[in-house]
Short mmCIF file of C-alpha atoms in Angstrom, two decimals:
data_model
loop_
_atom_site.label_atom_id
_atom_site.label_comp_id
_atom_site.label_asym_id
_atom_site.label_seq_id
_atom_site.Cartn_x
_atom_site.Cartn_y
_atom_site.Cartn_z
CA UNK B 1 -57.86 30.57 28.57
CA UNK B 2 -56.23 32.66 25.86
CA UNK B 3 -57.33 36.23 25.38
CA UNK B 4 -58.78 36.60 21.91
CA UNK B 5 -58.47 39.81 19.89
CA UNK B 6 -59.97 40.81 16.56
CA UNK B 7 -58.05 41.70 13.44
CA UNK B 8 -59.23 43.05 10.12
CA UNK B 9 -57.46 41.96 6.95
CA UNK B 10 -57.84 42.93 3.33
CA UNK B 11 -57.31 40.34 0.61
CA UNK B 12 -57.47 40.53 -3.15
CA UNK B 13 -60.98 39.47 -4.19
CA UNK B 14 -59.74 36.21 -5.72
CA UNK B 15 -57.92 35.18 -2.52
CA UNK B 16 -60.98 36.07 -0.47
CA UNK B 17 -63.23 33.95 -2.68
CA UNK B 18 -60.84 30.98 -2.68
CA UNK B 19 -60.33 31.16 1.10
CA UNK B 20 -64.10 31.32 1.66
CA UNK B 21 -64.66 28.31 -0.62
CA UNK B 22 -61.95 26.29 1.12
CA UNK B 23 -63.30 27.22 4.55
CA UNK B 24 -66.82 26.21 3.57
CA UNK B 25 -65.59 22.93 2.06
CA UNK B 26 -63.92 22.17 5.42
CA UNK B 27 -67.10 23.05 7.33
CA UNK B 28 -65.59 26.20 8.79
CA UNK B 29 -66.26 29.91 8.68
CA UNK B 30 -63.90 32.19 6.80
CA UNK B 31 -62.93 33.87 10.07
CA UNK B 32 -62.12 30.57 11.81
CA UNK B 33 -60.25 29.27 8.77
CA UNK B 34 -58.11 32.43 8.52
CA UNK B 35 -57.35 32.29 12.26
CA UNK B 36 -56.29 28.64 11.96
CA UNK B 37 -54.12 29.41 8.91
CA UNK B 38 -52.43 32.32 10.69
CA UNK B 39 -51.82 30.26 13.82
CA UNK B 40 -50.32 27.47 11.70
CA UNK B 41 -48.05 29.94 9.94
CA UNK B 42 -46.89 31.50 13.22
CA UNK B 43 -46.23 28.08 14.76
CA UNK B 44 -44.20 27.16 11.68
CA UNK B 45 -42.13 30.32 12.04
CA UNK B 46 -41.53 29.56 15.72
CA UNK B 47 -40.45 26.00 14.93
CA UNK B 48 -38.08 27.24 12.22
CA UNK B 49 -36.57 29.81 14.59
CA UNK B 50 -36.07 27.13 17.24
CA UNK B 51 -34.41 24.81 14.71
CA UNK B 52 -32.12 27.65 13.58
CA UNK B 53 -31.16 28.41 17.20
CA UNK B 54 -30.42 24.73 17.88
CA UNK B 55 -28.17 24.56 14.79
CA UNK B 56 -26.33 27.72 15.85
CA UNK B 57 -25.92 26.63 19.51
CA UNK B 58 -25.03 22.90 19.49
CA UNK B 59 -23.49 22.90 22.99
CA UNK B 60 -26.54 24.51 24.58
CA UNK B 61 -28.79 22.15 22.64
CA UNK B 62 -26.86 19.11 23.85
CA UNK B 63 -26.96 20.36 27.46
CA UNK B 64 -30.71 20.96 27.24
CA UNK B 65 -31.43 17.47 25.91
CA UNK B 66 -29.07 15.85 28.42
CA UNK B 67 -30.83 17.64 31.28
CA UNK B 68 -34.25 16.66 29.94
CA UNK B 69 -33.15 13.03 29.56
CA UNK B 70 -31.83 12.99 33.14
CA UNK B 71 -35.15 14.40 34.39
CA UNK B 72 -37.07 11.71 32.49
CA UNK B 73 -34.82 8.94 33.81
CA UNK B 74 -35.30 10.19 37.39
CA UNK B 75 -39.06 10.32 36.90
CA UNK B 76 -39.18 6.79 35.45
CA UNK B 77 -36.97 5.46 38.25
CA UNK B 78 -39.30 6.98 40.83
CA UNK B 79 -42.36 5.53 39.10
CA UNK B 80 -40.70 2.11 38.91
CA UNK B 81 -39.83 2.29 42.61
CA UNK B 82 -43.42 3.17 43.46
CA UNK B 83 -44.65 0.18 41.44
CA UNK B 84 -42.43 -2.30 43.33
CA UNK B 85 -44.37 -4.50 45.78
CA UNK B 86 -43.93 -3.43 49.37
CA UNK B 87 -42.46 -6.02 51.76
CA UNK B 88 -42.84 -6.06 55.51
CA UNK B 89 -39.94 -6.98 57.78
CA UNK B 90 -40.68 -10.68 57.39
CA UNK B 91 -40.23 -10.58 53.63
CA UNK B 92 -43.97 -10.92 52.93
CA UNK B 93 -45.72 -8.76 50.41
#
């Protein structure tokens, strides 16, 4: 479970009122709505940074995806092998 910490923010009165109204219209508290908005913003920044890195490092990106694809293929092959009917020495299932 994630460790939660408190933060205090100051907003212009208008932003505070609008955020509170939006939170209430979504059935949320202002605190929960602000936390969700901040998390969404931080996740967006992380995704943008990852996309930038992938654009700047095409060889590493290709190697990563090739390795991941090989891992998936090996996993699917193992699952397919496990799903095959087992035969005894006489050829009977």
